[in-house]
Amino acid sequence: MEELEFYLLDVTYDIVGNEPHIIMYASTRDGRRVVLRDRSFRPYFYVILHVDADSASIASKIKTMSESSSPILKVESVDKYYYGRPVKALKVTTIIPESVRKYREKIKLIPGVREVVEADIRFSMRYILDKELRPCGWHIARVNKLPATKSFRVSDEYEVVGEVRSLEDSTPPKDLRVLAVDIEVYTEHGSPRAERDPVIIIGTATNNGEVKQFVGNTLNDKEIIEEFVNYVIKVDPDIILGYNSNMFDWPYLLSRAKIHGLKLDIGRKIGAPPSTSTYGHVSVPGRLNVDLLNYAEEIPEIKLKSLDVVADYLGVMKRDERVLIDYTEFPKYWNDPGKREQLLKYNLDDVSSTLGLGEKFLPFAMQLSYITRLPLDQVGAASVGYRLEWVLMYEAYKRNELIPNREEREAEPYKGAIVLKPMQGIHENIAVLDFTSMYPSIMIKYNVGPDTLIEGECIGEEHNVAPEVGHCFRVSPPGFFKNVLTKLLQVRKTIREEMKKYQPESYEYKLLDERQRAIKILANATYGYMGWAGARWYCRACAEAVTAWGRLLIGKAINLATSLGLKVIYGDTDSLFVTYVPDKIKSFTELVEKELGFEIKVDKVYKRVFFSEAKKRYAGLLEDGRIDIVGFEAVRGDWAEIAREVQEKVTEILLKEGSVNKAVEYVRSVITDLTQGRIPIEKLIIWKTLTKSVEEYDAETPHLSAARKMLRQGFKVEVGDKVGFVVLKGSGKISERAEPYMFVKDPRAIDYNYYIEHQIIPAALRILEYFGVTDAQLKKASTGKRSLFEYLGKKSP
């Protein structure tokens, strides 16, 4: 027997004989990749009884249901809490995890049974919760070394024979191995189809600088898939990075391998190919498959989530410094020996961008895994609600609280946060004041949660009554959510204090910063979680009460600011924009804390800020000269990139130079470039999502028309896909002239008038019309002698 320290990568399980074995994949302090097997853990669930039920009688009935395929080992009487109230319960333990749900369905029909809970918790996650493990963290366990089974591609195998304990250390191993993967597919028929179209390039890049491409000389991809499999086994990565790999690369490679009679056997468990698992992620046994698109999807400022756009936005690789080829053009580049190098360079740029995005996203993702206890390959694919839920489930386990079942229910709307109508125009010296964790703080102050919600009469000081909506919550004892949030916020505060010991550029500081950011996101999601129809701890009344208290708090804060002579120009959820008068700001923050009991701090100061007429849409010039733009990127979903670019540049000119004339001249120059074909087609693409199947649409919209044209050319178009199109010259409706962008090769076919009238000018005027600028002025040529519409051969309006 020995003690083994290890960094936990993933937890799964196998059924060996008729026994479940927990399998932990890990890395040791001395750099060995190992497997730890725990044969002692068994699946279980709880049966909640009615108050007057005979627990002994029900326990006996449950035992009679035992089946030889998975015998019921024990039925124990336990005292638990359910929604904060004590309940009588039975803990039922069996052998095979899959049998739990079958037993649940039978047991819940027994008279006297109120509810069967925790039967829907995955066995491997049950182990993580019960043993208090942290994926992406260090642990210690008492183990015996096992003879090699030849079932795993690891250095050693161990059996757990004692305690497994987290060391509460999330520092990654220095030798953590990361492999980025990107594939290119040859298709002459529209969307690639695995049963027909081969893989022509598999690009890889490791975090130790090795870049390798697997390229076929023909259109038979069997050999390059075999080479790729061997290479992955040789590199032995802990983490495999992809971009949209869960939905495309892995399913495609699996299908192509099957066609050739190959097994995509790349995991650390021999003979177990990747498979689609929980939350839609692809699981690679023993390795952590991370699809970075999951994290890009959480950046609202990026409208188009393509790899090249996201890499450009995050400073990984500039779009104008990389090769860009549309996949419909791949055959042309592949079949021409003189152009094939360009296609190979395109793939290298893709895989390098993927590795670069990994460097940006992985530190946060690993801390999120550590905090939520969801393995790294799952935490990205899981929604914020699911991530938070695992934190809540662990805390419930620790507090002897039974975990509610997930139920199917209709979402019920409720009134949200307050968003003031902004004072339109340009304002000088404006401070943005943010309430610190406002919604979590409200939940803590008023003890909000499904277990503290009181139905019926509210009694004086014993209850907190939400304004407007009248929902009632007991003052004490502290509820489940109050306890959890208090702990989360305290942990974040401790981390932020710890950060002060390190320099901002140090590794320790960055690690702690990613952890506190992950905690902040989870804490701030708590109120919204209660209003999410898919939540285990669903409570619409709770969410509604929190926003009601939030509206009241903002209203009171506005009155306090006004009483001190501060001018409030905008307010949104938990933020106020007020005139920046330092001494008055200081008095205001102190008054808010003293009279309202909440902390509010200056988040940023704008030297100049511009508000359009719309809420949640403004742009400011920060004290350090940076432009901070909020909301303009997503003004309308059907705006092309050129429209967004124009709007942002106009804003920048106005804020930095204060010149309306320069902004107007800039817009005119863009119109001139457009009419002379100097604007790339990719900036003119309009993206629109198909919200239902093509057959279900009644009206013929431009993106629907483009989708139909794509389908006719053999492309695969499904609900939820973004359809990109451009508008061509010609007569007829816009929808008739909407052409899928990949079909357009000649920029001269573009209807520039459409883009001027419906994209560039409206985008610019959203800001410039406040300064009295008209569309006629923007259309006027820079010389002032003739309008651009005259230049285009049309009569000036």
Short mmCIF file of C-alpha atoms in Angstrom, two decimals, residues 231-604:
data_model
loop_
_atom_site.label_atom_id
_atom_site.label_comp_id
_atom_site.label_asym_id
_atom_site.label_seq_id
_atom_site.Cartn_x
_atom_site.Cartn_y
_atom_site.Cartn_z
CA TYR A 231 0.29 10.10 -33.98
CA VAL A 232 -2.26 10.88 -31.25
CA ILE A 233 -1.24 7.71 -29.41
CA LYS A 234 2.42 8.70 -29.76
CA VAL A 235 1.92 12.30 -28.54
CA ASP A 236 -0.38 11.02 -25.77
CA PRO A 237 -2.14 14.36 -25.12
CA ASP A 238 -4.04 15.07 -21.92
CA ILE A 239 -6.17 17.71 -23.69
CA ILE A 240 -7.30 17.71 -27.32
CA LEU A 241 -8.47 21.09 -28.64
CA GLY A 242 -10.82 21.66 -31.54
CA TYR A 243 -13.11 24.35 -32.88
CA ASN A 244 -16.63 23.10 -33.57
CA SER A 245 -15.06 19.67 -33.18
CA ASN A 246 -17.99 18.23 -31.19
CA MET A 247 -20.37 18.89 -34.06
CA PHE A 248 -18.07 18.43 -37.05
CA ASP A 249 -14.49 17.11 -36.78
CA TRP A 250 -15.06 14.16 -34.44
CA PRO A 251 -18.38 12.91 -35.91
CA TYR A 252 -16.83 13.25 -39.38
CA LEU A 253 -13.65 11.36 -38.51
CA LEU A 254 -15.65 8.64 -36.76
CA SER A 255 -17.86 8.19 -39.83
CA ARG A 256 -14.91 8.12 -42.24
CA ALA A 257 -13.06 5.61 -40.03
CA LYS A 258 -16.13 3.35 -39.97
CA ILE A 259 -16.39 3.47 -43.76
CA HIS A 260 -12.80 2.20 -44.00
CA GLY A 261 -13.32 -0.44 -41.33
CA LEU A 262 -11.05 1.42 -38.92
CA LYS A 263 -11.49 2.15 -35.23
CA LEU A 264 -10.68 5.71 -34.24
CA ASP A 265 -8.88 4.24 -31.24
CA ILE A 266 -7.14 7.35 -29.90
CA GLY A 267 -8.08 7.29 -26.21
CA ARG A 268 -6.20 6.01 -23.20
CA LYS A 269 -8.64 3.12 -22.92
CA ILE A 270 -7.65 0.67 -25.63
CA GLY A 271 -10.43 -0.17 -28.08
CA ALA A 272 -12.79 2.60 -26.94
CA PRO A 273 -13.30 5.20 -29.71
CA PRO A 274 -14.66 8.71 -29.02
CA SER A 275 -18.40 8.90 -28.43
CA THR A 276 -20.99 11.63 -27.95
CA SER A 277 -21.79 12.04 -24.28
CA THR A 278 -23.55 14.38 -21.85
CA TYR A 279 -24.29 17.96 -23.02
CA GLY A 280 -23.46 16.88 -26.59
CA HIS A 281 -19.70 16.85 -26.07
CA VAL A 282 -17.54 14.12 -27.57
CA SER A 283 -15.80 12.04 -24.95
CA VAL A 284 -12.32 10.65 -25.69
CA PRO A 285 -11.58 8.10 -22.95
CA GLY A 286 -8.71 9.24 -20.75
CA ARG A 287 -8.23 12.50 -22.64
CA LEU A 288 -10.08 15.78 -22.29
CA ASN A 289 -11.65 16.84 -25.58
CA VAL A 290 -12.32 20.60 -25.43
CA ASP A 291 -14.37 22.32 -28.14
CA LEU A 292 -13.32 25.98 -27.94
CA LEU A 293 -16.42 27.11 -29.84
CA ASN A 294 -18.30 26.57 -26.55
CA TYR A 295 -16.34 29.44 -25.00
CA ALA A 296 -16.48 31.67 -28.10
CA GLU A 297 -20.28 31.34 -27.99
CA GLU A 298 -20.19 33.11 -24.62
CA ILE A 299 -18.67 36.30 -26.07
CA PRO A 300 -21.71 38.36 -27.14
CA GLU A 301 -19.57 41.02 -28.83
CA ILE A 302 -18.58 38.54 -31.55
CA LYS A 303 -21.53 38.15 -33.91
CA LEU A 304 -19.94 35.69 -36.35
CA LYS A 305 -18.31 32.86 -34.40
CA SER A 306 -16.07 31.52 -37.18
CA LEU A 307 -12.57 30.50 -36.10
CA ASP A 308 -10.83 33.25 -38.08
CA VAL A 309 -13.10 36.01 -36.70
CA VAL A 310 -12.78 34.86 -33.08
CA ALA A 311 -8.99 34.47 -33.38
CA ASP A 312 -8.77 37.97 -34.82
CA TYR A 313 -10.99 39.46 -32.10
CA LEU A 314 -8.94 37.89 -29.31
CA GLY A 315 -5.59 38.89 -30.83
CA VAL A 316 -4.50 35.34 -31.67
CA MET A 317 -4.17 35.80 -35.45
CA LYS A 318 -5.16 38.74 -37.62
CA ARG A 319 -7.55 37.88 -40.43
CA ASP A 320 -5.58 39.99 -42.92
CA GLU A 321 -2.41 38.05 -42.08
CA ARG A 322 -3.76 34.54 -42.61
CA VAL A 323 -4.99 32.51 -45.56
CA LEU A 324 -8.77 32.55 -46.01
CA ILE A 325 -10.39 30.04 -48.36
CA ASP A 326 -14.08 29.15 -48.44
CA TYR A 327 -14.59 25.40 -48.13
CA THR A 328 -16.49 25.35 -51.44
CA GLU A 329 -13.19 26.36 -53.05
CA PHE A 330 -11.21 23.45 -51.56
CA PRO A 331 -11.42 21.23 -54.69
CA LYS A 332 -9.98 24.02 -56.84
CA TYR A 333 -6.99 24.43 -54.52
CA TRP A 334 -6.56 20.70 -53.95
CA ASN A 335 -6.59 19.74 -57.62
CA ASP A 336 -4.15 22.47 -58.67
CA PRO A 337 -0.56 21.57 -57.60
CA GLY A 338 0.31 25.25 -57.71
CA LYS A 339 -2.44 26.15 -55.25
CA ARG A 340 -2.36 23.18 -52.89
CA GLU A 341 0.29 24.84 -50.70
CA GLN A 342 -2.19 27.63 -50.03
CA LEU A 343 -4.75 25.11 -48.81
CA LEU A 344 -2.16 23.52 -46.54
CA LYS A 345 -1.26 26.97 -45.19
CA TYR A 346 -4.98 27.62 -44.59
CA ASN A 347 -5.17 24.46 -42.48
CA LEU A 348 -2.02 25.42 -40.56
CA ASP A 349 -3.50 28.84 -39.81
CA ASP A 350 -6.65 27.13 -38.55
CA VAL A 351 -4.85 24.70 -36.26
CA SER A 352 -2.48 27.42 -35.00
CA SER A 353 -5.48 29.63 -34.25
CA THR A 354 -7.11 26.75 -32.37
CA LEU A 355 -4.00 26.27 -30.24
CA GLY A 356 -3.80 30.03 -29.65
CA LEU A 357 -7.44 30.18 -28.57
CA GLY A 358 -6.71 27.32 -26.22
CA GLU A 359 -4.09 29.46 -24.50
CA LYS A 360 -6.77 32.15 -24.06
CA PHE A 361 -9.65 29.95 -22.92
CA LEU A 362 -8.06 26.99 -21.09
CA PRO A 363 -6.98 28.77 -17.87
CA PHE A 364 -10.57 29.91 -17.28
CA ALA A 365 -12.04 26.58 -18.40
CA MET A 366 -9.79 24.63 -16.04
CA GLN A 367 -10.71 26.82 -13.09
CA LEU A 368 -14.37 26.45 -14.00
CA SER A 369 -13.91 22.67 -14.01
CA TYR A 370 -12.15 22.80 -10.64
CA ILE A 371 -14.90 24.93 -9.04
CA THR A 372 -17.97 23.19 -10.52
CA ARG A 373 -16.42 19.67 -10.30
CA LEU A 374 -17.50 19.00 -13.88
CA PRO A 375 -14.67 17.40 -15.91
CA LEU A 376 -13.04 19.78 -18.38
CA ASP A 377 -14.50 18.14 -21.48
CA GLN A 378 -18.03 18.59 -20.08
CA VAL A 379 -17.88 22.00 -18.43
CA GLY A 380 -17.56 23.94 -21.69
CA ALA A 381 -20.46 22.18 -23.37
CA ALA A 382 -22.68 22.59 -20.29
CA SER A 383 -24.79 25.75 -20.01
CA VAL A 384 -24.16 28.25 -17.20
CA GLY A 385 -27.25 26.82 -15.47
CA TYR A 386 -25.86 23.29 -15.48
CA ARG A 387 -22.45 24.50 -14.30
CA LEU A 388 -24.01 26.30 -11.36
CA GLU A 389 -26.25 23.33 -10.64
CA TRP A 390 -23.28 21.05 -9.98
CA VAL A 391 -22.00 23.55 -7.42
CA LEU A 392 -25.42 23.52 -5.79
CA MET A 393 -25.61 19.71 -5.89
CA TYR A 394 -22.28 19.39 -4.12
CA GLU A 395 -23.33 21.92 -1.47
CA ALA A 396 -26.63 20.07 -1.00
CA TYR A 397 -24.74 16.81 -0.46
CA LYS A 398 -22.53 18.49 2.12
CA ARG A 399 -25.55 19.93 3.97
CA ASN A 400 -27.54 16.67 4.07
CA GLU A 401 -30.05 18.17 1.63
CA LEU A 402 -31.69 15.90 -0.92
CA ILE A 403 -31.28 17.03 -4.51
CA PRO A 404 -34.57 17.64 -6.38
CA ASN A 405 -35.25 15.91 -9.68
CA ARG A 406 -35.06 17.75 -12.96
CA GLU A 407 -38.56 18.16 -14.35
CA GLU A 408 -40.12 19.12 -17.66
CA ARG A 409 -41.96 22.42 -17.23
CA GLU A 410 -43.02 25.44 -19.26
CA ALA A 411 -40.99 28.62 -18.77
CA GLU A 412 -42.99 31.35 -17.02
CA PRO A 413 -41.99 34.95 -17.79
CA TYR A 414 -41.51 37.52 -15.05
CA LYS A 415 -40.61 41.22 -14.89
CA GLY A 416 -36.87 41.73 -15.16
CA ALA A 417 -34.33 44.34 -14.15
CA ILE A 418 -34.74 48.07 -14.52
CA VAL A 419 -33.11 49.68 -17.55
CA LEU A 420 -33.49 53.43 -17.73
CA LYS A 421 -33.95 55.27 -21.00
CA PRO A 422 -30.58 56.96 -21.61
CA MET A 423 -30.12 60.69 -21.99
CA GLN A 424 -29.28 60.67 -25.69
CA GLY A 425 -26.15 62.41 -26.91
CA ILE A 426 -22.57 63.02 -25.82
CA HIS A 427 -21.73 63.53 -22.15
CA GLU A 428 -18.42 64.53 -20.57
CA ASN A 429 -16.79 62.96 -17.47
CA ILE A 430 -19.19 60.16 -16.57
CA ALA A 431 -18.54 57.57 -13.87
CA VAL A 432 -20.03 54.09 -14.09
CA LEU A 433 -20.98 52.83 -10.63
CA ASP A 434 -21.60 49.10 -10.19
CA PHE A 435 -23.32 47.41 -7.28
CA THR A 436 -21.04 44.63 -6.07
CA SER A 437 -22.74 41.28 -6.81
CA MET A 438 -26.14 42.95 -6.54
CA TYR A 439 -28.43 39.98 -7.17
CA PRO A 440 -26.47 37.53 -5.01
CA SER A 441 -26.35 40.22 -2.30
CA ILE A 442 -30.14 40.66 -2.49
CA MET A 443 -30.61 36.91 -2.17
CA ILE A 444 -28.35 36.87 0.88
CA LYS A 445 -29.88 39.95 2.54
CA TYR A 446 -33.48 38.82 2.11
CA ASN A 447 -32.79 35.07 2.48
CA VAL A 448 -34.34 34.26 -0.91
CA GLY A 449 -34.71 30.64 -2.01
CA PRO A 450 -37.28 27.94 -2.70
CA ASP A 451 -36.77 26.57 0.82
CA THR A 452 -37.44 29.94 2.51
CA LEU A 453 -40.45 30.94 0.40
CA ILE A 454 -43.58 31.15 2.56
CA GLU A 455 -47.03 30.48 1.18
CA GLY A 456 -49.78 32.37 2.97
CA GLU A 457 -49.65 35.15 5.55
CA CYS A 458 -46.45 37.12 6.20
CA ILE A 459 -45.79 38.06 9.81
CA GLY A 460 -44.00 41.32 10.59
CA GLU A 461 -40.29 41.08 11.30
CA GLU A 462 -40.23 37.31 10.81
CA HIS A 463 -40.45 37.66 7.04
CA ASN A 464 -39.01 39.64 4.14
CA VAL A 465 -41.67 40.76 1.68
CA ALA A 466 -40.61 41.54 -1.89
CA PRO A 467 -41.86 44.91 -3.23
CA GLU A 468 -44.42 44.98 -6.07
CA VAL A 469 -44.83 41.20 -6.20
CA GLY A 470 -45.43 40.49 -2.48
CA HIS A 471 -43.56 37.17 -2.28
CA CYS A 472 -42.66 36.31 1.30
CA PHE A 473 -39.43 34.76 2.66
CA ARG A 474 -38.58 33.80 6.21
CA VAL A 475 -35.82 35.86 7.85
CA SER A 476 -34.18 32.89 9.59
CA PRO A 477 -32.68 30.38 9.68
CA PRO A 478 -30.48 31.02 6.62
CA GLY A 479 -31.71 29.18 3.54
CA PHE A 480 -29.80 26.91 1.18
CA PHE A 481 -29.11 29.61 -1.43
CA LYS A 482 -28.08 32.18 1.18
CA ASN A 483 -25.56 29.72 2.64
CA VAL A 484 -24.14 28.75 -0.74
CA LEU A 485 -23.87 32.34 -1.99
CA THR A 486 -22.32 33.58 1.25
CA LYS A 487 -19.68 30.89 0.86
CA LEU A 488 -19.05 31.65 -2.82
CA LEU A 489 -18.67 35.38 -2.25
CA GLN A 490 -16.42 34.82 0.75
CA VAL A 491 -14.21 32.47 -1.27
CA ARG A 492 -14.00 35.06 -4.06
CA LYS A 493 -13.11 37.78 -1.53
CA THR A 494 -10.35 35.58 -0.07
CA ILE A 495 -8.98 34.88 -3.56
CA ARG A 496 -8.92 38.59 -4.40
CA GLU A 497 -7.02 39.27 -1.19
CA GLU A 498 -4.57 36.51 -2.07
CA MET A 499 -4.05 38.09 -5.51
CA LYS A 500 -2.59 41.19 -3.85
CA LYS A 501 0.46 39.14 -2.86
CA TYR A 502 1.48 38.65 -6.50
CA GLN A 503 2.42 40.80 -9.47
CA PRO A 504 -0.35 40.99 -12.14
CA GLU A 505 1.95 39.41 -14.72
CA SER A 506 2.81 36.44 -12.49
CA TYR A 507 1.43 32.96 -13.11
CA GLU A 508 -0.02 32.79 -9.58
CA TYR A 509 -1.94 36.03 -10.06
CA LYS A 510 -3.40 34.94 -13.39
CA LEU A 511 -4.48 31.57 -12.00
CA LEU A 512 -6.25 33.21 -9.05
CA ASP A 513 -7.81 35.82 -11.33
CA GLU A 514 -9.35 33.13 -13.57
CA ARG A 515 -10.70 31.38 -10.47
CA GLN A 516 -12.32 34.48 -8.97
CA ARG A 517 -13.82 35.30 -12.39
CA ALA A 518 -15.35 31.82 -12.62
CA ILE A 519 -16.83 32.19 -9.13
CA LYS A 520 -18.24 35.63 -9.97
CA ILE A 521 -19.98 34.29 -13.09
CA LEU A 522 -21.50 31.38 -11.14
CA ALA A 523 -22.66 33.60 -8.25
CA ASN A 524 -24.23 36.14 -10.60
CA ALA A 525 -26.06 33.37 -12.45
CA THR A 526 -27.85 32.15 -9.31
CA TYR A 527 -30.92 34.37 -9.51
CA GLY A 528 -31.41 33.62 -13.20
CA TYR A 529 -30.97 29.92 -12.48
CA MET A 530 -34.03 29.95 -10.19
CA GLY A 531 -36.13 31.28 -13.07
CA TRP A 532 -34.78 28.71 -15.56
CA ALA A 533 -37.43 26.10 -16.34
CA GLY A 534 -34.79 23.35 -16.47
CA ALA A 535 -33.45 24.00 -12.96
CA ARG A 536 -33.65 21.38 -10.21
CA TRP A 537 -34.21 24.21 -7.71
CA TYR A 538 -36.68 26.06 -9.94
CA CYS A 539 -38.52 28.91 -8.25
CA ARG A 540 -40.13 31.54 -10.45
CA ALA A 541 -41.38 33.50 -7.43
CA CYS A 542 -37.81 33.70 -6.10
CA ALA A 543 -36.42 35.08 -9.37
CA GLU A 544 -39.30 37.53 -9.63
CA ALA A 545 -38.74 38.72 -6.05
CA VAL A 546 -35.02 39.30 -6.63
CA THR A 547 -35.59 41.51 -9.68
CA ALA A 548 -38.29 43.42 -7.76
CA TRP A 549 -35.84 44.17 -4.94
CA GLY A 550 -33.27 45.10 -7.59
CA ARG A 551 -35.60 47.64 -9.18
CA LEU A 552 -36.35 49.14 -5.77
CA LEU A 553 -32.64 49.36 -4.94
CA ILE A 554 -31.75 51.13 -8.21
CA GLY A 555 -34.64 53.57 -7.68
CA LYS A 556 -33.46 54.43 -4.16
CA ALA A 557 -29.87 54.81 -5.36
CA ILE A 558 -30.98 57.22 -8.09
CA ASN A 559 -32.79 59.34 -5.50
CA LEU A 560 -29.69 59.41 -3.27
CA ALA A 561 -27.47 60.42 -6.21
CA THR A 562 -29.87 63.19 -7.24
CA SER A 563 -30.06 64.50 -3.67
CA LEU A 564 -26.26 64.93 -3.73
CA GLY A 565 -26.38 66.85 -7.00
CA LEU A 566 -25.16 64.01 -9.20
CA LYS A 567 -26.84 63.83 -12.58
CA VAL A 568 -27.94 60.30 -13.52
CA ILE A 569 -27.79 59.83 -17.30
CA TYR A 570 -28.40 56.06 -17.49
CA GLY A 571 -29.05 52.98 -15.39
CA ASP A 572 -28.97 49.30 -16.31
CA THR A 573 -29.65 46.36 -13.97
CA ASP A 574 -26.92 46.93 -11.37
CA SER A 575 -25.11 49.95 -12.82
CA LEU A 576 -25.61 53.74 -12.73
CA PHE A 577 -23.97 56.29 -15.03
CA VAL A 578 -23.57 59.61 -13.22
CA THR A 579 -21.59 62.83 -13.58
CA TYR A 580 -18.08 62.32 -12.23
CA VAL A 581 -17.58 64.60 -9.25
CA PRO A 582 -15.09 62.69 -7.04
CA ASP A 583 -16.07 64.06 -3.63
CA LYS A 584 -19.79 63.63 -4.33
CA ILE A 585 -19.18 60.12 -5.71
CA LYS A 586 -17.37 59.23 -2.47
CA SER A 587 -20.29 60.57 -0.40
CA PHE A 588 -22.74 58.66 -2.59
CA THR A 589 -21.00 55.27 -2.23
CA GLU A 590 -20.80 55.73 1.55
CA LEU A 591 -24.49 56.72 1.71
CA VAL A 592 -25.57 53.69 -0.36
CA GLU A 593 -23.69 51.35 1.96
CA LYS A 594 -24.97 53.07 5.12
CA GLU A 595 -28.63 53.59 4.16
CA LEU A 596 -29.28 50.78 1.68
CA GLY A 597 -26.87 48.16 2.98
CA PHE A 598 -25.23 47.44 -0.37
CA GLU A 599 -21.74 48.09 -1.73
CA ILE A 600 -21.36 50.19 -4.87
CA LYS A 601 -18.04 51.08 -6.51
CA VAL A 602 -16.71 53.10 -9.43
CA ASP A 603 -16.09 50.61 -12.23
CA LYS A 604 -14.80 53.02 -14.89
#
